[in-house]
Amino acid sequence: MTKILIVGGVAGGASAAARARRLSEDADIIMFERGEFVSFANCGLPYHIGGDITDRSKLLLQTPESFLARFNVDVRVMNEVTAIDRQAKSVTVKNLLDGSEYSETYDFLLLSPGAAPVIPPIPGIDNPLTHSLRNIPDMDKILKTIEMNKPEHATVVGGGFIGLEMMEAFHQLGIKTTLVEMADQVMTPVDREMAGFVHQEIQDKGIDLRLGVALESVDYTPSQSVANEDAGESAAHQHLCGDLNLQLNNGDSFSTDILIMAIGVRPETTLAVEAGLKIGDLGGIYTNESMQTSDPSIYAVGDAIEEQDFVTGKQTLVPLAGPANRQGRMAADNMLGRSETYQGTQGTAICKVFELAVASTGKNEKQLKREGVDYEKVYVHTASHASYYPGAETVSLKLMFAPDSGKIFGAQAVGKDGIDKRIDVMAVAQRAGMTVQQLQHLELTYAPPYGSAKDVINQAAFVASNIIKGDATPIHFDEIDSLSEDQLLLDVRNPGELEAAGYLEGAVNIPVDQLRQRMNELPKDKEIIIYCAVGLRGNVAYRQLVNNGFKARNLIGGYRTYTFAQK
């Protein structure tokens, strides 16, 4: 009989336990969880705080009792594995309810300890009104503080998934909110110009968005009424009332009633380190493609591990539920004699920010630059479905690819409708090894309420293929502010658009439909830099000009990309 011990539940551990039982009725499977809950929807926690998910019990996916009944898995909550003896193939376990210790032997051990929130050593950060959000008890503490302190103002530090979701939760509760982010953008999986759409949405909702600044210190002041309360008042109530004064590193300071620290997570590796398992260069537990650690009897999955990046083949840290679930399943297969290999992580992800969705897959431009990868990029802004059918919204999509082979490096999209669909298609195309040339031929569903005859994906592929073939010569938004005297800006929009939306300083305006008749107004000894709203009419103008002997380039993504890059 194979004995499998699993450290940690949630995505990786729980999926491994269930898969192991489905493969073997004889295996002895024990799962240890140091917390109270073994399988919960941690991605749903902010949505319960904000009121979207009203029933707290819906967040509890499995209980020890339900796991035992369905999968015959011995789930021991409030039991923490404190040490691993690799020679004896045993673990030491502490029962957190009574303090007792015991040991269990194993044939295979699976580590799924997850990742812990990063809490920097900021003076005053350890106070009863400052929280992080990782699990159900964290969520309950936040809800308790909201109930007791009745905050009028909340501050969230960190503009990643949890930070953005908590910002929205506070806004839904009618609490004025400040979002502080040390980087110059929120949502770092996408590039700065794509994040500009999110910045606009956040500010439009009345959030106080502060980019490029960091929290420097926190000063906690209990409320006056609490300080004078008689001894009969509950200690919990006393501790949860008051306010915080926050000092930022740019000299600004302000008061807030609740503070959420959401600046990121780091792998939980204490057990692995103490057991002498190999730790990767990025700080996660090393695993091979079979999900084995440096000890072949010990597997590891989820947020605690380093896995292979799908695009570069290098090690990466990607704390996402989808990869963790797949890794848990594969680890169970391999512990029970199968031979499954993990195929790499793309980092496909999406986040709701009020009315917007922002999503990405593969590598972003920042990462490609850091890796020294030669790439090209295109932007398209087009309707989520046929524009003449009611409800169409703009999908803004960025696609990065190899300028020679057309290999897909990554994609990002922002908008109010159809964002998940486009990034899911891009994620599948990338995993299948498709090129941008092949993307042109994707046959996607079309009816006016659902799509367009030329989908956003096709459009992006057309633009990318034009560049590869030499049918288009691009210029990008980040080059526009450093044009030389040998270049001339040409705005091919209609005059009314310039009034309504603004324009680039110094541009000559000739609407595209008048260009053939007015071409003689343009100098042939200068490079003509063409732009329109989104790049489509710019391409029409570009082809007219180059076919008539002009040297020209078209602003990919048009004025829309340039404008939102400044947000």
Coordinates of C-alpha atoms in Angstrom, one line a residue:
M1 CA 0.0 0.0 0.0
T2 CA 1.4 3.4 -1.0
K3 CA 1.3 6.0 1.8
I4 CA 1.0 9.7 0.7
L5 CA 1.3 12.6 3.0
I6 CA 0.2 16.0 1.8
V7 CA 1.3 19.3 3.5
G8 CA -1.3 22.0 2.7
G9 CA -4.7 22.0 1.1
V10 CA -6.4 24.6 -1.1
A11 CA -5.6 24.3 -4.8
G12 CA -2.5 22.1 -5.1
G13 CA -2.8 19.8 -2.1
A14 CA -6.5 19.2 -2.4
S15 CA -6.4 18.5 -6.1
A16 CA -3.5 16.0 -5.5
A17 CA -5.4 14.2 -2.8
A18 CA -8.6 13.9 -4.8
R19 CA -6.7 12.7 -7.9
A20 CA -4.6 10.2 -5.9
R21 CA -7.8 8.6 -4.5
R22 CA -9.4 8.4 -8.0
L23 CA -6.3 6.5 -9.2
S24 CA -6.0 4.2 -6.2
E25 CA -8.6 3.0 -3.7
D26 CA -5.8 1.4 -1.6
A27 CA -3.5 4.3 -1.1
D28 CA -3.3 5.7 2.4
I29 CA -3.7 9.5 2.0
I30 CA -3.3 12.0 4.9
M31 CA -3.5 15.7 4.3
F32 CA -2.3 18.2 7.0
E33 CA -3.5 21.8 7.1
R34 CA -2.2 24.1 9.9
G35 CA -5.3 26.3 9.5
E36 CA -8.9 25.6 10.2
F37 CA -10.0 25.2 6.5
V38 CA -8.6 22.7 4.1
S39 CA -10.1 23.7 0.8
F40 CA -11.5 27.2 0.3
A41 CA -11.9 29.6 -2.6
N42 CA -9.1 32.1 -1.7
C43 CA -9.7 34.0 -5.0
G44 CA -13.2 34.6 -3.8
L45 CA -12.3 36.3 -0.5
P46 CA -12.4 39.9 -1.7
Y47 CA -15.7 39.3 -3.3
H48 CA -17.3 38.2 -0.1
I49 CA -15.9 41.3 1.7
G50 CA -17.4 43.5 -1.0
G51 CA -20.7 41.8 -0.9
D52 CA -20.8 40.1 -4.4
I53 CA -20.6 36.6 -2.7
T54 CA -23.1 36.9 0.1
D55 CA -23.0 33.4 1.5
R56 CA -19.7 32.8 3.3
S57 CA -20.2 29.0 3.2
K58 CA -19.9 29.1 -0.6
L59 CA -16.2 29.8 -0.1
L60 CA -15.7 26.5 1.6
L61 CA -15.2 24.0 -1.2
Q62 CA -14.5 20.9 1.0
T63 CA -14.5 20.2 4.7
P64 CA -12.6 17.4 6.4
E65 CA -15.9 15.5 6.7
S66 CA -16.8 15.9 3.0
F67 CA -13.3 15.0 1.9
L68 CA -13.4 11.8 4.0
A69 CA -16.9 10.9 2.8
R70 CA -16.2 11.4 -0.9
F71 CA -12.5 10.6 -1.2
N72 CA -11.6 8.6 2.0
V73 CA -8.8 11.1 2.7
D74 CA -7.8 11.6 6.3
V75 CA -7.7 15.4 6.6
R76 CA -6.2 16.9 9.7
V77 CA -6.8 20.6 10.1
M78 CA -5.0 22.6 12.8
N79 CA -2.1 20.1 12.4
E80 CA 1.2 21.7 11.3
V81 CA 4.0 19.7 9.8
T82 CA 7.1 21.1 11.6
A83 CA 9.9 18.9 10.3
I84 CA 10.8 16.4 7.7
D85 CA 13.2 13.5 8.3
R86 CA 14.2 12.5 4.8
Q87 CA 16.3 9.5 5.9
A88 CA 13.5 8.0 8.0
K89 CA 10.9 9.2 5.4
S90 CA 8.8 10.6 8.2
V91 CA 7.4 14.0 9.3
T92 CA 6.9 15.6 12.7
V93 CA 3.4 17.0 13.2
K94 CA 2.2 19.4 15.9
N95 CA -1.5 19.4 16.9
L96 CA -2.2 23.1 17.3
L97 CA -5.3 22.5 19.4
D98 CA -3.5 20.7 22.3
G99 CA 0.2 21.2 21.5
S100 CA 0.9 17.5 21.3
E101 CA 3.5 16.2 18.7
Y102 CA 3.5 13.0 16.7
S103 CA 5.2 11.5 13.6
E104 CA 3.9 9.9 10.4
T105 CA 5.9 7.9 7.9
Y106 CA 5.5 8.3 4.1
D107 CA 6.3 6.6 0.8
F108 CA 5.7 9.9 -0.9
L109 CA 5.4 13.4 0.5
L110 CA 3.8 16.4 -1.3
L111 CA 4.5 19.9 -0.2
S112 CA 1.8 22.5 -1.0
P113 CA 2.5 25.2 1.5
G114 CA 1.6 28.1 -0.8
A115 CA 2.9 31.6 -0.5
A116 CA 2.7 34.2 2.3
P117 CA 1.9 37.9 2.0
V118 CA 5.0 40.1 2.0
I119 CA 4.9 42.5 4.9
P120 CA 7.8 44.9 4.8
P121 CA 9.4 46.1 8.1
I122 CA 7.6 49.5 8.1
P123 CA 7.5 51.2 11.5
G124 CA 4.1 50.9 13.1
I125 CA 2.8 48.3 10.6
D126 CA 2.0 45.9 13.4
N127 CA -1.3 47.3 14.6
P128 CA -4.9 46.0 14.9
L129 CA -6.2 48.0 11.9
T130 CA -3.6 46.7 9.4
H131 CA -4.4 43.4 7.5
S132 CA -3.3 41.2 4.7
L133 CA -5.6 38.7 2.9
R134 CA -4.6 35.1 2.3
N135 CA -7.2 32.9 3.9
I136 CA -10.6 32.7 5.6
P137 CA -9.4 33.9 9.1
D138 CA -7.7 37.0 7.4
M139 CA -11.0 37.7 5.7
D140 CA -13.0 37.4 8.9
K141 CA -10.6 39.8 10.7
I142 CA -11.1 42.4 7.9
L143 CA -14.9 42.0 8.2
K144 CA -14.7 42.4 12.0
T145 CA -12.6 45.6 11.6
I146 CA -15.2 47.0 9.2
E147 CA -18.0 46.1 11.5
M148 CA -16.4 47.5 14.6
N149 CA -14.5 50.5 13.3
K150 CA -17.1 51.5 10.6
P151 CA -14.4 53.0 8.4
E152 CA -15.1 56.0 6.4
H153 CA -11.7 55.7 4.6
A154 CA -9.7 52.7 3.6
T155 CA -6.2 52.4 2.2
V156 CA -4.8 49.6 0.1
V157 CA -1.1 49.3 -0.5
G158 CA -0.3 47.3 -3.6
G159 CA -1.9 47.4 -7.1
G160 CA -1.9 43.7 -7.9
F161 CA -4.8 41.3 -8.0
I162 CA -5.7 41.3 -4.3
G163 CA -5.0 45.1 -4.0
L164 CA -7.3 45.9 -6.9
E165 CA -10.0 43.6 -5.7
M166 CA -9.9 45.0 -2.2
M167 CA -10.0 48.5 -3.6
E168 CA -13.2 47.6 -5.4
A169 CA -14.7 45.9 -2.4
F170 CA -14.2 49.0 -0.2
H171 CA -15.7 51.2 -2.9
Q172 CA -18.8 48.9 -3.1
L173 CA -19.2 49.2 0.6
G174 CA -19.3 53.0 0.2
I175 CA -15.9 53.5 1.9
K176 CA -13.6 56.2 0.4
T177 CA -10.4 54.5 -0.8
T178 CA -6.8 55.4 -1.5
L179 CA -4.7 53.0 -3.5
V180 CA -0.9 53.3 -3.0
E181 CA 1.5 51.6 -5.5
M182 CA 5.3 51.9 -5.5
A183 CA 5.5 51.2 -9.3
D184 CA 4.4 53.6 -11.9
Q185 CA 1.4 51.4 -12.7
V186 CA -1.0 48.9 -11.3
M187 CA -1.3 45.3 -12.5
T188 CA 2.3 44.7 -13.4
P189 CA 1.6 41.6 -15.6
V190 CA 0.5 44.1 -18.3
D191 CA 2.7 46.9 -19.6
R192 CA 2.4 50.5 -18.6
E193 CA 0.4 51.8 -21.6
M194 CA -2.2 49.0 -21.1
A195 CA -2.4 49.7 -17.4
G196 CA -3.3 53.3 -18.4
F197 CA -6.8 52.1 -19.2
V198 CA -7.1 50.7 -15.7
H199 CA -5.7 53.9 -14.1
Q200 CA -8.4 55.9 -15.9
E201 CA -11.2 53.5 -14.7
I202 CA -9.9 53.7 -11.1
Q203 CA -9.8 57.5 -11.1
D204 CA -13.2 57.7 -12.8
K205 CA -14.7 55.8 -9.8
G206 CA -13.3 58.4 -7.4
I207 CA -10.5 56.3 -6.0
D208 CA -7.4 58.3 -4.8
L209 CA -4.8 56.6 -6.9
R210 CA -1.2 57.3 -5.9
L211 CA 1.5 55.8 -8.1
G212 CA 5.3 55.8 -7.7
V213 CA 5.1 56.2 -3.9
A214 CA 5.7 53.9 -1.0
L215 CA 4.3 53.6 2.5
E216 CA 7.1 54.8 4.9
S217 CA 5.5 54.6 8.4
V218 CA 2.2 54.0 10.2
D219 CA 1.0 55.6 13.4
Y220 CA -1.9 54.0 15.2
T221 CA -4.1 56.1 17.5
P222 CA -6.9 54.4 19.4
S223 CA -10.1 56.4 19.4
Q224 CA -10.8 58.7 22.3
S225 CA -14.0 56.8 23.2
V226 CA -12.1 53.6 23.3
A227 CA -9.3 55.0 25.5
N228 CA -12.0 56.0 28.1
E229 CA -14.1 52.8 27.9
D230 CA -14.7 51.0 31.1
A231 CA -13.0 47.7 31.8
G232 CA -16.2 45.8 31.0
E233 CA -16.0 46.6 27.3
S234 CA -14.6 43.8 25.2
A235 CA -10.9 44.0 24.4
A236 CA -11.7 43.1 20.8
H237 CA -13.9 46.2 20.4
Q238 CA -11.2 48.4 22.0
H239 CA -8.5 47.2 19.7
L240 CA -10.6 47.6 16.5
C241 CA -11.4 51.2 16.9
G242 CA -9.2 54.2 16.1
D243 CA -7.4 55.5 13.1
L244 CA -4.0 55.3 11.3
N245 CA -1.8 58.1 10.1
L246 CA 0.1 57.0 7.1
Q247 CA 3.4 58.6 6.0
L248 CA 4.5 58.2 2.3
N249 CA 8.0 58.5 1.0
N250 CA 7.2 61.6 -1.0
G251 CA 6.4 63.5 2.2
D252 CA 2.6 63.1 2.0
S253 CA 0.6 62.0 5.0
F254 CA -3.1 61.2 5.6
S255 CA -5.4 59.4 8.0
T256 CA -7.2 56.2 7.3
D257 CA -9.4 53.8 9.2
I258 CA -8.3 50.4 7.8
L259 CA -5.1 49.4 6.0
I260 CA -4.7 46.5 3.6
M261 CA -1.1 45.4 2.7
A262 CA -1.2 43.7 -0.7
I263 CA 2.3 44.2 -2.1
G264 CA 2.9 40.6 -3.1
V265 CA 3.6 37.1 -1.9
R266 CA 6.7 35.0 -1.4
P267 CA 7.0 31.2 -1.4
E268 CA 6.6 29.4 1.9
T269 CA 9.9 27.4 1.9
T270 CA 10.7 27.0 5.6
L271 CA 10.0 23.2 5.7
A272 CA 11.8 22.6 2.5
V273 CA 14.9 24.6 3.6
E274 CA 15.1 22.9 6.9
A275 CA 14.8 19.5 5.2
G276 CA 17.8 20.4 2.9
L277 CA 15.7 20.5 -0.3
K278 CA 17.1 22.5 -3.2
I279 CA 15.8 26.1 -3.4
G280 CA 15.9 27.8 -6.8
D281 CA 17.5 31.1 -7.6
L282 CA 14.2 33.0 -7.4
G283 CA 13.5 31.7 -3.8
G284 CA 11.0 29.0 -4.6
I285 CA 11.3 25.2 -4.0
Y286 CA 13.1 23.6 -7.0
T287 CA 11.1 21.1 -8.9
N288 CA 11.7 19.1 -12.1
E289 CA 9.1 18.6 -14.9
S290 CA 7.6 15.7 -12.9
M291 CA 7.0 18.0 -9.9
Q292 CA 9.7 16.2 -7.9
T293 CA 12.0 18.2 -5.6
S294 CA 15.7 17.4 -5.2
D295 CA 14.5 14.4 -3.2
P296 CA 12.7 12.0 -5.6
S297 CA 10.3 10.9 -2.8
I298 CA 9.2 14.5 -2.1
Y299 CA 7.0 16.4 -4.6
A300 CA 6.0 20.1 -4.5
V301 CA 3.3 22.1 -6.2
G302 CA 1.6 25.5 -6.2
D303 CA 2.7 29.0 -5.1
A304 CA 5.8 27.7 -3.2
I305 CA 7.6 26.3 -6.2
E306 CA 9.7 27.5 -9.1
E307 CA 8.3 26.1 -12.4
Q308 CA 9.3 26.4 -16.0
D309 CA 8.3 29.4 -18.0
F310 CA 6.4 28.3 -21.1
V311 CA 8.0 31.0 -23.4
T312 CA 11.6 31.2 -22.2
G313 CA 12.1 27.8 -20.6
K314 CA 13.6 29.5 -17.6
Q315 CA 12.5 29.1 -14.0
T316 CA 9.7 31.4 -12.8
L317 CA 7.4 32.1 -9.9
V318 CA 3.7 32.2 -10.8
P319 CA 1.3 32.2 -7.9
L320 CA -1.9 31.2 -9.7
A321 CA -4.6 28.7 -8.9
G322 CA -4.8 27.1 -12.4
P323 CA -1.2 26.0 -12.5
A324 CA -1.4 24.8 -8.9
N325 CA -4.4 22.6 -9.7
R326 CA -2.7 21.0 -12.7
Q327 CA 0.5 20.4 -10.8
G328 CA -1.3 18.7 -8.0
R329 CA -3.0 16.4 -10.4
M330 CA 0.3 15.5 -12.1
A331 CA 2.1 15.0 -8.9
A332 CA -0.5 12.5 -7.8
D333 CA -0.2 10.6 -11.1
N334 CA 3.6 10.4 -10.7
M335 CA 3.5 9.3 -7.1
L336 CA 1.2 6.4 -8.2
G337 CA 3.5 5.2 -11.0
R338 CA 2.5 7.2 -14.0
S339 CA 4.8 9.5 -16.0
E340 CA 3.3 12.9 -16.5
T341 CA 5.4 16.0 -17.2
Y342 CA 4.4 19.6 -16.5
Q343 CA 4.4 21.6 -19.7
G344 CA 5.3 25.1 -18.4
T345 CA 3.4 28.1 -17.1
Q346 CA 2.2 30.9 -19.3
G347 CA 0.9 33.0 -16.5
T348 CA -2.5 33.5 -18.1
A349 CA -4.5 35.8 -15.8
I350 CA -7.5 38.2 -15.6
C351 CA -8.7 40.8 -13.1
K352 CA -11.9 42.7 -12.8
V353 CA -11.5 46.4 -12.0
F354 CA -15.0 47.9 -11.7
E355 CA -16.4 47.8 -15.3
L356 CA -13.1 46.8 -16.9
A357 CA -11.4 43.4 -17.3
V358 CA -7.6 43.4 -17.7
A359 CA -6.0 40.1 -18.8
S360 CA -2.7 38.8 -20.1
T361 CA -0.9 35.6 -21.2
G362 CA 2.8 34.9 -21.9
K363 CA 5.5 37.5 -21.5
N364 CA 5.1 41.2 -21.3
E365 CA 7.3 43.8 -22.9
K366 CA 9.2 44.6 -19.7
Q367 CA 10.2 40.9 -19.4
L368 CA 11.2 40.5 -23.0
K369 CA 13.4 43.6 -22.7
R370 CA 15.0 42.2 -19.5
E371 CA 15.6 38.8 -21.2
G372 CA 17.2 40.5 -24.2
V373 CA 14.6 39.0 -26.6
D374 CA 14.2 40.6 -30.0
Y375 CA 10.5 41.3 -30.4
E376 CA 7.9 43.4 -32.3
K377 CA 4.5 44.5 -31.0
V378 CA 1.2 45.6 -32.3
Y379 CA -1.9 47.3 -30.8
V380 CA -5.5 47.1 -32.0
H381 CA -8.6 48.7 -30.6
T382 CA -11.7 47.3 -32.1
A383 CA -15.3 46.4 -31.1
S384 CA -16.1 43.4 -29.0
H385 CA -18.8 42.4 -31.4
A386 CA -20.3 44.0 -34.5
S387 CA -20.3 47.7 -33.8
Y388 CA -23.8 48.2 -35.3
Y389 CA -25.3 45.8 -32.7
P390 CA -26.1 47.4 -29.3
G391 CA -23.7 47.0 -26.5
A392 CA -20.4 46.8 -28.4
E393 CA -17.4 47.8 -26.3
T394 CA -13.8 48.5 -27.4
V395 CA -11.3 45.7 -26.9
S396 CA -7.8 47.1 -26.6
L397 CA -5.3 44.3 -27.4
K398 CA -1.5 44.2 -27.4
L399 CA 0.4 41.4 -29.1
M400 CA 4.1 40.7 -28.9
F401 CA 5.8 38.4 -31.3
A402 CA 9.2 37.4 -33.0
P403 CA 9.8 39.8 -35.9
D404 CA 11.3 37.0 -38.0
S405 CA 9.4 33.8 -37.2
G406 CA 6.1 35.3 -36.0
K407 CA 6.3 33.2 -32.8
I408 CA 3.8 34.5 -30.2
F409 CA 5.5 35.8 -27.0
G410 CA 2.5 37.3 -25.2
A411 CA -0.7 39.2 -25.3
Q412 CA -2.6 41.7 -23.1
A413 CA -6.2 43.0 -23.4
V414 CA -8.3 45.5 -21.6
G415 CA -12.0 46.4 -22.0
K416 CA -15.5 45.9 -20.8
D417 CA -16.6 43.0 -22.9
G418 CA -15.0 39.9 -24.5
I419 CA -11.6 40.3 -22.8
D420 CA -11.5 36.8 -21.3
K421 CA -12.4 35.3 -24.7
R422 CA -9.6 37.0 -26.6
I423 CA -6.8 36.2 -24.1
D424 CA -8.0 32.6 -23.7
V425 CA -7.8 32.3 -27.5
M426 CA -4.3 33.8 -27.4
A427 CA -3.2 31.4 -24.6
V428 CA -4.4 28.4 -26.6
A429 CA -2.7 29.7 -29.8
Q430 CA 0.6 30.3 -27.9
R431 CA 0.5 26.8 -26.3
A432 CA -0.2 25.2 -29.6
G433 CA 2.9 26.9 -31.1
M434 CA 1.0 29.0 -33.6
T435 CA 2.6 32.0 -35.3
V436 CA 1.0 35.4 -35.9
Q437 CA 0.7 34.4 -39.6
Q438 CA -1.4 31.4 -38.6
L439 CA -3.5 33.6 -36.3
Q440 CA -4.8 35.3 -39.4
H441 CA -6.6 32.1 -40.3
L442 CA -8.4 31.5 -37.0
E443 CA -12.1 30.9 -37.7
L444 CA -13.9 32.3 -34.7
T445 CA -17.6 32.5 -34.1
Y446 CA -19.5 35.4 -35.6
A447 CA -23.0 36.8 -35.2
P448 CA -23.6 40.5 -34.5
P449 CA -24.3 40.0 -30.8
Y450 CA -21.1 38.0 -30.2
G451 CA -18.3 38.9 -32.5
S452 CA -17.2 40.4 -35.7
A453 CA -16.4 38.9 -39.1
K454 CA -12.8 40.0 -38.6
D455 CA -12.3 39.4 -34.9
V456 CA -9.9 41.4 -32.7
I457 CA -7.5 38.4 -32.9
N458 CA -7.6 38.3 -36.7
Q459 CA -7.0 42.1 -36.8
A460 CA -4.0 41.9 -34.6
A461 CA -2.6 39.1 -36.7
F462 CA -3.2 41.1 -39.9
V463 CA -1.2 44.0 -38.5
A464 CA 1.6 41.8 -37.3
S465 CA 1.8 39.9 -40.6
N466 CA 1.9 43.2 -42.5
I467 CA 5.0 44.2 -40.4
I468 CA 6.7 40.9 -41.0
K469 CA 6.0 41.0 -44.8
G470 CA 7.2 44.6 -45.0
D471 CA 3.7 45.9 -46.0
A472 CA 3.8 48.2 -42.9
T473 CA 6.6 50.1 -41.2
P474 CA 5.6 50.8 -37.6
I475 CA 6.3 53.5 -35.2
H476 CA 5.3 53.2 -31.5
F477 CA 3.8 55.6 -29.0
D478 CA 7.0 55.8 -27.0
E479 CA 8.9 57.1 -30.0
I480 CA 6.5 60.0 -30.8
D481 CA 7.9 62.5 -28.3
S482 CA 11.4 62.3 -29.7
L483 CA 10.9 62.9 -33.4
S484 CA 13.6 64.7 -35.4
E485 CA 13.4 67.6 -37.8
D486 CA 13.5 65.1 -40.6
Q487 CA 10.1 63.7 -39.7
L488 CA 6.7 65.2 -40.1
L489 CA 3.6 64.3 -38.1
L490 CA 0.5 63.7 -40.2
D491 CA -2.9 63.4 -38.5
V492 CA -5.4 61.7 -40.9
R493 CA -8.5 62.0 -38.7
N494 CA -11.4 64.3 -39.4
P495 CA -11.1 67.9 -37.9
G496 CA -14.0 67.3 -35.6
E497 CA -12.1 64.4 -33.9
L498 CA -9.2 66.7 -33.2
E499 CA -11.5 69.0 -31.3
A500 CA -13.2 66.3 -29.4
A501 CA -10.3 64.0 -28.5
G502 CA -7.2 66.2 -28.8
Y503 CA -4.2 65.9 -31.1
L504 CA -0.4 65.7 -31.2
E505 CA 1.3 69.1 -31.1
G506 CA 2.7 70.2 -34.5
A507 CA 0.8 67.7 -36.6
V508 CA -0.4 68.5 -40.1
N509 CA -4.1 67.5 -40.5
I510 CA -5.2 66.0 -43.8
P511 CA -8.2 63.6 -43.5
V512 CA -7.5 60.2 -45.1
D513 CA -10.3 60.6 -47.6
Q514 CA -8.7 63.9 -48.9
L515 CA -5.1 62.5 -48.9
R516 CA -4.9 61.5 -52.6
Q517 CA -5.9 65.0 -53.8
R518 CA -3.6 66.8 -51.2
M519 CA -0.5 64.6 -51.3
N520 CA 1.4 67.5 -52.9
E521 CA 1.2 69.4 -49.6
L522 CA 3.6 66.9 -48.0
P523 CA 7.4 67.0 -48.4
K524 CA 9.1 64.1 -50.0
D525 CA 12.4 64.8 -48.2
K526 CA 11.0 64.0 -44.8
E527 CA 9.7 60.8 -43.2
I528 CA 5.9 61.1 -42.7
I529 CA 4.8 59.8 -39.3
I530 CA 1.1 59.0 -39.7
Y531 CA -1.5 58.6 -37.0
C532 CA -5.3 58.3 -36.7
A533 CA -7.5 57.2 -33.8
V534 CA -6.5 53.5 -33.6
G535 CA -4.2 52.9 -36.5
L536 CA -6.6 51.6 -39.2
R537 CA -7.0 54.8 -41.3
G538 CA -3.3 55.4 -40.6
N539 CA -2.5 52.2 -42.4
V540 CA -4.7 53.2 -45.4
A541 CA -2.8 56.5 -45.6
Y542 CA 0.5 54.7 -45.2
R543 CA -0.1 52.5 -48.2
Q544 CA -1.2 55.5 -50.3
L545 CA 2.0 57.4 -49.4
V546 CA 4.5 54.6 -49.9
N547 CA 2.9 53.6 -53.1
N548 CA 3.5 57.2 -54.3
G549 CA 7.1 57.3 -53.3
F550 CA 7.0 58.8 -49.8
K551 CA 8.9 57.4 -46.9
A552 CA 6.4 56.9 -44.0
R553 CA 5.6 55.1 -40.8
N554 CA 2.3 54.4 -39.1
L555 CA 1.6 54.9 -35.4
I556 CA 0.5 51.4 -34.3
G557 CA -2.6 51.6 -32.1
G558 CA -3.0 55.2 -33.1
Y559 CA -3.8 58.2 -30.8
R560 CA -5.7 56.0 -28.4
T561 CA -2.6 54.0 -27.4
Y562 CA -0.5 57.2 -27.1
T563 CA -3.1 58.9 -24.9
F564 CA -3.7 56.0 -22.5
A565 CA 0.1 55.5 -22.1
Q566 CA 0.2 58.9 -20.4
K567 CA -2.6 58.0 -17.8

